[in-house]
Amino acid sequence: MKEMSCKLLVIGAGPGGYVCAIRAGQLGIDTVIVEAGKLGGTCLTVGCIPSKALIHAADEFDAIRHASIGKSAMGINAENPSIDLAKTISWKDGIVGRLTTGVANLLQKSRVKIVHGRARFRDGKTVEVETETGQQLIRAEAIVIATGSDPVELPALPFEGRVISSTEALSLKEVPKNLAVVGGGYIGLELGTAFAKLGASVTIVEATEQILPLYDADLVKPVLRRLGQLGIKVLTSAKAMGLSANGEALLVETADGRKLDIAADRILVTVGRRPRTIGSGLEELDLDRSGPYLRIDDRCRTSMRGIYAIGDVTGEPMLAHRAMAQGEMVAEIIAGKKRAWDKRCIPAICFTDPEIVSAGLSPEEAREQGYEVKIGQFPFAANGRAMTMGAEDGFVRVVARADTNLVLGVQAVGSGVSELSASFSLAIEMGARLEDIAGTIHAHPTRSEALQEAALRALGHALHI
Ligand SMILES: Cc1cc2nc3c(=O)[nH]c(=O)nc-3n(C[C@H](O)[C@H](O)[C@H](O)COP(=O)(O)OP(=O)(O)OC[C@H]3O[C@@H](n4cnc5c(N)ncnc54)[C@H](O)[C@@H]3O)c2cc1C
């Protein structure tokens, strides 16, 4: 068995692991990263990036199709558009390929050694890796677990045949005629909407009373409206029970006890993700857990000295930018810098149609925490740029402390609002008050003016409404 030693070993090269390794390398730490699959992890290969590529292609196709049936208010005409999904998928694969090569180059530039293979803990300082050329033993002073998460499988609908996870959905070569989506969270809605725009007849089955249950009803309303326009059927308070006897339909039980057969040549199950904590020798290490996740403190330390954990394996919110921020922080801690998790907000985005952004506290969360709040909401219907883009549905909402005007949260729903999310987070992270946002010149005409107007409105003197 080959052996090597290093100061830092990172297990998993998703956004958490590769960012941690790059920063550690920059800081002169002798670092090794082990990856069982492709560099970039879930996010780059079967998550954030491929889903956004598919969503963009679907948006383009939908806009052209809309024009082809004479529905373009802008007077655009097109004839008989069609889509070659296999070509779309190979375009998406090209983007993923460029990004994973980019990650390899960045790791090499930071002098990080990359080992391809599955890592398994032997003890708290030693890991065995099954590589193509045999067993590799790696001893490390510090180890970062960044093994990510897997899609949750429903016992009644195991992933096989027509029952697929988001991973397979992102590599379909043909648009399904009938697609049933089980789970109305952000992944199911993003992909369900994209397939509807590509021509599938889509039904969404959600067990709770509302799709996107983590967002308040006001934010979800414009998304529901658009799902209706796209002909997507939404069944809430409905349970997926399994496949029909002939295996060609999804059996669903509604809240009032009715049993429905939903014809589906593909059934996409997106009911959540579970941490990858089994199969890597983690069971034997017996690290403390928080539910199914690895328990960490404010420095991402686990219950065993010298072992850190970051990203999806440590729990919600399971988002790439949280994993990256944890990775960067842990590298600095291992290099001896004084760091602790002190972020005021982790923005969350649904790339639905329209998009939803939430940064910081919603009005309800702020009240639950005992704050008296001031709220300012500004609709895109009163924003010039939104009008010129035919994107008037939605709004920006600012939540601030009533006594000090300190901004506690900003939410938005509307076309393209994902690109506004950085200014929302920046305001919260910098401790901005309503007056700071209101007093900042926002370029005209942009949708970002809706943020300034929302702050002005909370102060009681909006200008354009
Ligand atoms: C369809 C979809 C869309 C998404 N969209 C977004 C989005 O728009 N924005 C967003 O922020 N997040 C999004 N996410 C979530 C995001 O992908 C994850 O939060 C993020 O990838 C977590 O990063 P990570 O580093 O913790 O783990 P991962 O990205 O899961 O990477 C973990 C890596 O560890 C490797 N590994 C596991 N065990 C071992 C082992 N024993 N030895 C060696 N290697 C191992 C795996 O092969 C994997 O490459 C999406 C997810 C999905 C599925």
Coordinates of C-alpha atoms and ligand atoms in Angstrom, one line a residue:
M1 CA 0.0 0.0 0.0
K2 CA 1.3 3.5 -1.0
E3 CA 1.5 6.0 1.8
M4 CA 1.6 9.8 2.0
S5 CA 1.4 12.4 4.8
C6 CA 0.1 15.9 4.7
K7 CA -1.0 18.7 7.0
L8 CA -4.5 18.9 5.7
L9 CA -6.7 16.2 4.0
V10 CA -10.0 17.3 2.4
I11 CA -12.5 14.5 1.6
G12 CA -14.8 15.6 -1.2
A13 CA -14.2 18.2 -3.9
G14 CA -17.6 19.8 -4.1
P15 CA -17.9 23.6 -3.5
G16 CA -17.1 23.1 0.2
G17 CA -14.1 20.9 -0.2
Y18 CA -12.5 22.4 -3.3
V19 CA -12.7 26.0 -1.9
C20 CA -11.2 24.8 1.4
A21 CA -8.3 23.1 -0.4
I22 CA -7.7 26.1 -2.7
R23 CA -7.6 28.5 0.3
A24 CA -5.4 26.2 2.3
G25 CA -3.0 25.9 -0.6
Q26 CA -2.9 29.7 -1.0
L27 CA -1.9 29.8 2.7
G28 CA 1.0 27.5 2.2
I29 CA -0.6 24.4 3.9
D30 CA 0.5 21.1 2.5
T31 CA -3.0 19.9 1.3
V32 CA -4.4 16.8 -0.3
I33 CA -7.9 16.5 -1.7
V34 CA -9.7 13.2 -2.4
E35 CA -12.6 12.9 -4.7
A36 CA -14.6 9.7 -5.6
G37 CA -16.5 11.3 -8.5
K38 CA -15.9 14.4 -10.5
L39 CA -14.2 17.6 -9.2
G40 CA -16.9 20.2 -8.5
G41 CA -19.2 17.7 -6.7
T42 CA -23.0 17.9 -6.8
C43 CA -23.1 21.6 -7.5
L44 CA -21.0 21.7 -10.6
T45 CA -21.8 18.3 -12.1
V46 CA -25.5 17.5 -11.2
G47 CA -26.8 20.4 -9.3
C48 CA -26.6 24.2 -9.4
I49 CA -24.9 24.7 -12.7
P50 CA -26.5 22.0 -14.9
S51 CA -30.0 22.9 -13.6
K52 CA -29.5 26.6 -14.4
A53 CA -28.3 25.7 -17.9
L54 CA -31.4 23.6 -18.5
I55 CA -33.6 26.4 -17.0
H56 CA -32.1 29.0 -19.3
A57 CA -32.5 26.8 -22.4
A58 CA -36.1 26.2 -21.4
D59 CA -36.7 29.9 -20.9
E60 CA -35.3 30.7 -24.4
F61 CA -37.3 28.0 -26.0
D62 CA -40.5 29.0 -24.2
A63 CA -40.1 32.7 -25.3
I64 CA -39.6 31.6 -29.0
R65 CA -42.5 29.2 -28.8
H66 CA -44.7 31.9 -27.3
A67 CA -43.8 34.2 -30.2
S68 CA -44.5 31.4 -32.7
I69 CA -48.2 31.2 -31.6
G70 CA -48.6 35.0 -32.1
K71 CA -48.6 35.7 -28.3
S72 CA -45.7 38.1 -28.2
A73 CA -46.9 41.5 -27.0
M74 CA -43.6 42.9 -28.3
G75 CA -44.5 42.0 -31.9
I76 CA -41.9 39.2 -32.3
N77 CA -42.8 36.5 -34.7
A78 CA -41.2 33.1 -35.0
E79 CA -42.1 30.0 -37.0
N80 CA -42.2 26.3 -35.9
P81 CA -39.5 26.3 -33.2
S82 CA -38.3 22.9 -32.0
I83 CA -35.7 21.7 -29.5
D84 CA -33.2 18.9 -29.7
L85 CA -32.8 18.1 -26.0
A86 CA -29.8 15.8 -26.6
K87 CA -28.0 18.8 -28.1
T88 CA -29.1 21.0 -25.2
I89 CA -27.7 18.4 -22.7
S90 CA -24.4 18.2 -24.6
W91 CA -24.2 22.0 -24.4
K92 CA -24.8 21.7 -20.7
D93 CA -22.2 19.0 -20.4
G94 CA -19.7 21.3 -22.1
I95 CA -20.2 24.0 -19.5
V96 CA -19.8 21.4 -16.7
G97 CA -16.6 20.1 -18.4
R98 CA -15.2 23.6 -18.6
L99 CA -15.9 24.3 -14.9
T100 CA -14.5 21.0 -13.6
T101 CA -11.3 21.5 -15.6
G102 CA -11.2 25.0 -14.1
V103 CA -11.4 23.5 -10.6
A104 CA -8.6 21.1 -11.4
N105 CA -6.5 24.1 -12.6
L106 CA -7.2 26.2 -9.5
L107 CA -6.3 23.3 -7.2
Q108 CA -3.0 22.7 -9.1
K109 CA -2.2 26.5 -9.0
S110 CA -2.6 26.3 -5.2
R111 CA -0.3 23.3 -5.2
V112 CA -3.0 21.0 -3.8
K113 CA -2.5 17.3 -4.5
I114 CA -5.5 15.6 -6.0
V115 CA -6.2 11.9 -5.3
H116 CA -9.0 10.3 -7.3
G117 CA -10.8 7.5 -5.4
R118 CA -13.2 6.8 -2.5
A119 CA -11.8 7.7 1.0
R120 CA -12.5 5.6 4.1
F121 CA -11.5 6.5 7.6
R122 CA -9.1 4.1 9.3
D123 CA -8.9 6.3 12.4
G124 CA -9.1 10.0 13.2
K125 CA -5.8 10.8 11.5
T126 CA -5.6 8.1 8.7
V127 CA -7.7 7.5 5.6
E128 CA -7.5 4.8 3.0
V129 CA -8.3 5.6 -0.6
E130 CA -9.3 3.1 -3.2
T131 CA -7.6 4.5 -6.3
E132 CA -7.5 3.1 -9.9
T133 CA -3.9 2.1 -9.2
G134 CA -4.4 0.5 -5.8
Q135 CA -4.8 1.4 -2.2
Q136 CA -3.4 4.7 -0.9
L137 CA -2.9 5.5 2.8
I138 CA -3.0 9.1 3.7
R139 CA -2.0 10.4 7.2
A140 CA -3.0 14.0 8.0
E141 CA -2.8 16.4 10.9
A142 CA -6.2 17.8 10.1
I143 CA -9.1 16.3 8.1
V144 CA -12.1 18.2 6.6
I145 CA -15.1 16.1 5.8
A146 CA -16.9 17.6 2.8
T147 CA -18.7 14.6 1.5
G148 CA -22.0 16.4 0.6
S149 CA -25.4 14.8 0.2
D150 CA -27.5 12.4 -1.9
P151 CA -31.1 12.6 -3.1
V152 CA -33.6 11.0 -0.7
E153 CA -35.3 7.9 -2.1
L154 CA -38.9 7.1 -1.2
P155 CA -39.4 3.5 -0.2
A156 CA -42.6 3.3 -2.4
L157 CA -40.8 4.9 -5.3
P158 CA -37.2 3.6 -5.5
F159 CA -35.0 5.2 -8.2
E160 CA -35.2 2.9 -11.1
G161 CA -36.9 2.8 -14.6
R162 CA -39.2 5.7 -14.9
V163 CA -38.6 6.9 -11.4
I164 CA -35.7 9.3 -11.4
S165 CA -33.8 11.8 -9.2
S166 CA -32.6 15.3 -10.3
T167 CA -29.4 13.7 -11.4
E168 CA -31.0 11.7 -14.2
A169 CA -33.5 14.5 -15.0
L170 CA -30.5 16.7 -15.9
S171 CA -29.4 14.2 -18.5
L172 CA -32.6 13.1 -20.2
K173 CA -32.2 12.9 -24.0
E174 CA -35.9 13.4 -24.7
V175 CA -38.6 15.6 -23.2
P176 CA -41.0 13.4 -21.3
K177 CA -44.6 13.6 -22.6
N178 CA -46.0 13.4 -19.0
L179 CA -43.8 14.3 -16.1
A180 CA -44.9 13.9 -12.4
V181 CA -42.8 15.7 -9.9
V182 CA -43.0 14.4 -6.3
G183 CA -42.0 17.2 -3.9
G184 CA -42.7 20.9 -4.4
G185 CA -39.5 22.2 -3.0
Y186 CA -37.1 24.4 -5.0
I187 CA -35.4 21.6 -7.0
G188 CA -38.7 20.0 -8.0
L189 CA -40.2 23.3 -9.0
E190 CA -37.2 24.5 -10.9
L191 CA -36.9 21.3 -13.0
G192 CA -40.7 20.9 -13.3
T193 CA -41.1 24.4 -14.7
A194 CA -38.2 23.9 -17.1
F195 CA -39.7 20.6 -18.5
A196 CA -43.1 22.3 -18.9
K197 CA -41.5 25.0 -20.9
L198 CA -39.7 22.4 -23.0
G199 CA -43.2 20.8 -23.8
A200 CA -43.9 18.3 -21.1
S201 CA -47.3 18.1 -19.4
V202 CA -46.3 18.4 -15.7
T203 CA -48.0 17.6 -12.4
I204 CA -46.5 18.6 -9.1
V205 CA -47.4 16.5 -6.0
E206 CA -46.6 18.1 -2.7
A207 CA -47.4 16.6 0.7
T208 CA -47.7 19.9 2.6
E209 CA -50.4 22.6 2.1
Q210 CA -48.1 24.9 0.1
I211 CA -45.4 24.5 -2.6
L212 CA -42.1 26.0 -1.5
P213 CA -43.1 25.6 2.2
L214 CA -40.0 27.4 3.4
Y215 CA -41.2 30.7 1.8
D216 CA -44.1 32.9 2.8
A217 CA -47.3 32.8 0.8
D218 CA -46.8 36.4 -0.6
L219 CA -43.5 35.3 -2.2
V220 CA -45.0 32.1 -3.6
K221 CA -48.1 33.7 -5.1
P222 CA -46.5 34.9 -8.4
V223 CA -44.8 31.5 -8.9
L224 CA -48.2 29.8 -8.5
R225 CA -49.7 32.2 -11.0
R226 CA -47.0 31.4 -13.5
L227 CA -47.3 27.6 -12.9
G228 CA -51.0 28.0 -13.8
Q229 CA -50.2 29.9 -17.0
L230 CA -47.8 27.2 -18.0
G231 CA -50.5 24.6 -17.5
I232 CA -48.6 22.9 -14.6
K233 CA -51.0 21.1 -12.3
V234 CA -50.2 21.5 -8.6
L235 CA -51.6 19.0 -6.1
T236 CA -50.9 20.1 -2.5
S237 CA -51.7 18.1 0.7
A238 CA -51.3 15.1 -1.6
K239 CA -49.2 12.0 -1.0
A240 CA -47.4 9.9 -3.7
M241 CA -48.2 6.3 -2.8
G242 CA -46.2 4.4 -5.5
L243 CA -46.6 3.2 -9.0
S244 CA -49.9 1.9 -10.4
A245 CA -50.3 -1.8 -11.0
N246 CA -49.2 -1.5 -14.7
G247 CA -46.3 0.7 -13.6
E248 CA -47.3 3.5 -16.0
A249 CA -48.8 6.0 -13.6
L250 CA -48.2 7.5 -10.2
L251 CA -50.7 6.7 -7.5
V252 CA -51.6 9.8 -5.4
E253 CA -53.8 10.1 -2.3
T254 CA -55.4 13.5 -1.8
A255 CA -56.2 15.1 1.6
D256 CA -59.9 14.1 1.2
G257 CA -58.9 10.5 0.7
R258 CA -59.4 10.4 -3.1
K259 CA -57.0 8.1 -5.0
L260 CA -55.7 9.5 -8.3
D261 CA -53.7 7.8 -11.1
I262 CA -51.4 10.4 -12.8
A263 CA -50.1 9.2 -16.1
A264 CA -46.3 9.7 -16.2
D265 CA -43.6 8.4 -18.4
R266 CA -41.1 10.0 -15.9
I267 CA -41.6 10.5 -12.2
L268 CA -39.1 12.9 -10.7
V269 CA -38.7 12.5 -7.0
T270 CA -37.3 15.6 -5.3
V271 CA -38.3 15.2 -1.6
G272 CA -35.0 16.4 -0.1
R273 CA -31.4 15.4 0.3
R274 CA -29.6 13.4 3.0
P275 CA -26.1 13.8 4.2
R276 CA -23.4 11.3 2.9
T277 CA -22.3 10.0 6.3
I278 CA -22.3 6.3 5.5
G279 CA -19.8 4.1 3.7
S280 CA -16.7 6.3 4.5
G281 CA -15.8 4.7 7.9
L282 CA -17.6 7.6 9.5
E283 CA -19.8 5.2 11.5
E284 CA -16.8 3.8 13.3
L285 CA -15.5 7.3 14.1
D286 CA -18.8 7.9 16.0
L287 CA -18.8 11.6 15.6
D288 CA -21.6 13.5 17.4
R289 CA -24.7 14.0 15.2
S290 CA -27.3 16.7 15.0
G291 CA -30.2 14.6 13.6
P292 CA -28.8 12.9 10.5
Y293 CA -26.0 15.5 10.0
L294 CA -22.5 15.8 11.5
R295 CA -22.7 18.2 14.5
I296 CA -20.3 21.1 14.2
D297 CA -19.5 24.2 16.3
D298 CA -19.0 27.8 15.1
R299 CA -15.6 26.8 13.7
C300 CA -16.9 23.8 11.9
R301 CA -15.1 21.5 14.4
T302 CA -16.7 18.1 14.9
S303 CA -16.6 16.2 18.2
M304 CA -13.2 14.7 17.4
R305 CA -10.1 16.9 17.7
G306 CA -8.5 17.7 14.3
I307 CA -11.6 16.7 12.3
Y308 CA -13.8 19.4 10.7
A309 CA -17.0 19.1 8.6
I310 CA -18.4 21.5 6.1
G311 CA -21.2 21.8 3.5
D312 CA -24.3 19.6 3.1
V313 CA -23.0 16.9 5.4
T314 CA -23.5 19.4 8.3
G315 CA -27.1 20.3 7.6
E316 CA -29.4 23.1 6.4
P317 CA -29.3 25.3 4.5
M318 CA -27.8 22.8 2.0
L319 CA -26.5 25.5 -0.4
A320 CA -23.3 25.7 -2.3
H321 CA -22.4 29.2 -1.1
R322 CA -22.7 28.2 2.5
A323 CA -20.4 25.2 1.9
M324 CA -17.9 27.5 0.2
A325 CA -17.9 30.1 3.0
Q326 CA -17.4 27.3 5.5
G327 CA -14.6 25.9 3.4
E328 CA -12.7 29.2 3.2
M329 CA -13.1 29.8 7.0
V330 CA -11.9 26.3 8.0
A331 CA -8.7 26.7 5.8
E332 CA -7.9 29.9 7.6
I333 CA -8.5 28.4 11.0
I334 CA -6.2 25.5 10.2
A335 CA -3.6 28.1 9.1
G336 CA -3.8 29.6 12.5
K337 CA -6.1 32.6 11.8
K338 CA -8.7 33.6 14.3
R339 CA -12.0 32.9 12.6
A340 CA -15.5 31.9 13.6
W341 CA -18.9 31.7 11.8
D342 CA -20.3 35.2 12.1
K343 CA -22.4 35.5 9.0
R344 CA -25.6 37.5 9.4
C345 CA -27.3 35.9 6.5
I346 CA -27.1 33.1 4.0
P347 CA -29.3 34.2 1.0
A348 CA -31.5 31.5 -0.6
I349 CA -32.7 31.6 -4.2
C350 CA -35.4 29.6 -6.0
F351 CA -34.7 29.8 -9.8
T352 CA -38.4 29.3 -10.4
D353 CA -40.4 31.6 -12.8
P354 CA -40.4 34.2 -11.4
E355 CA -37.4 33.8 -9.2
I356 CA -37.5 34.2 -5.4
V357 CA -34.8 35.5 -3.1
S358 CA -34.7 35.6 0.6
A359 CA -31.9 37.1 2.7
G360 CA -32.1 37.5 6.4
L361 CA -35.4 37.5 8.3
S362 CA -38.9 37.5 6.9
P363 CA -41.5 39.7 8.6
E364 CA -42.8 36.7 10.5
E365 CA -39.4 35.4 11.6
A366 CA -38.4 38.9 12.8
R367 CA -41.6 39.2 14.9
E368 CA -41.0 35.7 16.3
Q369 CA -37.6 36.9 17.4
G370 CA -39.3 39.7 19.3
Y371 CA -38.7 42.6 17.0
E372 CA -41.2 45.3 16.2
V373 CA -40.8 45.7 12.5
K374 CA -41.2 48.3 9.7
I375 CA -41.9 46.8 6.3
G376 CA -41.5 48.4 2.9
Q377 CA -42.7 46.6 -0.3
F378 CA -42.3 47.9 -3.8
P379 CA -44.0 46.2 -6.8
F380 CA -42.1 45.7 -10.1
A381 CA -45.3 46.9 -11.8
A382 CA -44.1 50.4 -10.8
N383 CA -40.6 49.9 -12.0
G384 CA -39.7 51.2 -15.5
R385 CA -37.1 48.6 -16.3
A386 CA -39.3 45.7 -15.3
M387 CA -42.0 47.1 -17.7
T388 CA -39.5 47.3 -20.6
M389 CA -38.8 43.6 -20.0
G390 CA -42.4 42.4 -19.7
A391 CA -41.6 41.4 -16.1
E392 CA -44.0 43.3 -13.9
D393 CA -45.1 40.5 -11.6
G394 CA -43.4 40.5 -8.2
F395 CA -41.9 42.9 -5.6
V396 CA -39.0 43.7 -3.3
R397 CA -39.7 43.7 0.4
V398 CA -37.5 45.2 3.1
V399 CA -37.9 44.3 6.8
A400 CA -36.3 46.6 9.4
R401 CA -36.3 47.1 13.1
A402 CA -39.0 49.7 13.9
D403 CA -36.8 51.4 16.6
T404 CA -33.4 51.7 14.7
N405 CA -34.3 51.1 11.1
L406 CA -31.6 48.4 11.0
V407 CA -32.3 46.1 8.0
L408 CA -33.1 42.6 9.2
G409 CA -34.2 41.0 5.9
V410 CA -34.9 41.6 2.3
Q411 CA -37.0 39.3 0.1
A412 CA -38.0 39.6 -3.5
V413 CA -40.0 37.7 -6.2
G414 CA -39.7 38.6 -9.8
S415 CA -37.9 37.9 -13.0
G416 CA -34.1 37.9 -12.7
V417 CA -34.1 38.9 -9.0
S418 CA -31.4 36.4 -8.3
E419 CA -28.9 39.1 -9.5
L420 CA -30.2 41.5 -6.9
S421 CA -29.4 39.0 -4.1
A422 CA -25.9 40.3 -3.5
S423 CA -27.1 43.8 -2.7
F424 CA -29.6 42.3 -0.2
S425 CA -26.9 40.3 1.6
L426 CA -24.4 43.2 1.5
A427 CA -27.0 45.5 3.2
I428 CA -27.6 43.0 6.0
E429 CA -23.9 42.0 6.4
M430 CA -22.8 45.7 6.6
G431 CA -25.5 46.5 9.1
A432 CA -27.3 48.9 6.8
R433 CA -30.2 51.0 8.0
L434 CA -33.1 51.9 5.8
E435 CA -31.6 55.4 5.3
D436 CA -28.4 53.8 3.9
I437 CA -30.3 51.9 1.2
A438 CA -32.6 54.9 0.5
G439 CA -29.6 57.2 0.3
T440 CA -27.6 55.1 -2.1
I441 CA -28.0 56.1 -5.8
H442 CA -29.4 53.1 -7.7
A443 CA -28.8 53.3 -11.4
H444 CA -31.8 54.0 -13.6
P445 CA -33.4 52.2 -15.3
T446 CA -32.7 49.0 -13.3
R447 CA -34.8 46.6 -11.3
S448 CA -32.5 47.3 -8.4
E449 CA -34.3 50.6 -8.0
A450 CA -37.1 48.6 -6.4
L451 CA -34.9 47.9 -3.4
Q452 CA -34.3 51.7 -2.9
E453 CA -38.0 52.4 -3.3
A454 CA -38.9 49.6 -0.8
A455 CA -36.5 51.2 1.7
L456 CA -38.0 54.7 1.0
R457 CA -41.5 53.2 1.4
A458 CA -40.6 51.7 4.8
L459 CA -39.4 55.2 5.8
G460 CA -42.8 56.5 4.6
H461 CA -41.8 58.5 1.5
A462 CA -41.6 56.3 -1.6
L463 CA -41.2 58.4 -4.7
H464 CA -42.7 56.2 -7.5
I465 CA -45.8 54.8 -5.9
Ligands
LIG1 C1 -30.6 19.8 -8.8 C2 -29.9 20.6 -7.8 C3 -29.9 22.0 -7.9 C4 -29.2 22.8 -7.0 N1 -29.2 24.1 -7.1 C5 -28.5 24.9 -6.2 C6 -28.4 26.3 -6.4 O1 -28.9 26.9 -7.4 N2 -27.7 27.0 -5.5 C7 -27.1 26.4 -4.4 O2 -26.5 27.1 -3.6 N3 -27.2 25.1 -4.2 C8 -27.9 24.3 -5.1 N4 -27.9 23.0 -4.9 C9 -27.3 22.4 -3.7 C10 -25.8 22.3 -3.9 O3 -25.5 21.5 -5.0 C11 -25.1 21.7 -2.6 O4 -25.5 22.5 -1.5 C12 -23.6 21.7 -2.7 O5 -23.2 21.0 -3.8 C13 -23.0 21.2 -1.4 O6 -21.6 21.2 -1.5 P1 -20.7 20.2 -0.7 O7 -19.3 20.6 -1.0 O8 -21.2 20.1 0.7 O9 -21.0 18.7 -1.3 P2 -21.1 18.1 -2.8 O10 -21.2 19.1 -3.8 O11 -22.2 17.1 -2.7 O12 -19.7 17.4 -3.0 C14 -19.3 16.3 -2.2 C15 -18.3 15.5 -2.9 O13 -17.7 14.6 -2.1 C16 -17.5 13.4 -2.8 N5 -17.4 12.3 -1.8 C17 -18.4 11.8 -1.0 N6 -17.9 10.8 -0.3 C18 -16.6 10.6 -0.6 C19 -15.6 9.7 -0.2 N7 -15.8 8.9 0.8 N8 -14.4 9.8 -0.7 C20 -14.1 10.8 -1.7 N9 -15.1 11.6 -2.2 C21 -16.3 11.6 -1.6 C22 -18.6 13.3 -3.8 O14 -18.3 12.5 -4.9 C23 -18.9 14.8 -4.1 O15 -18.2 15.1 -5.3 C24 -28.6 22.2 -5.9 C25 -28.6 20.8 -5.7 C26 -29.3 20.0 -6.7 C27 -29.3 18.5 -6.5

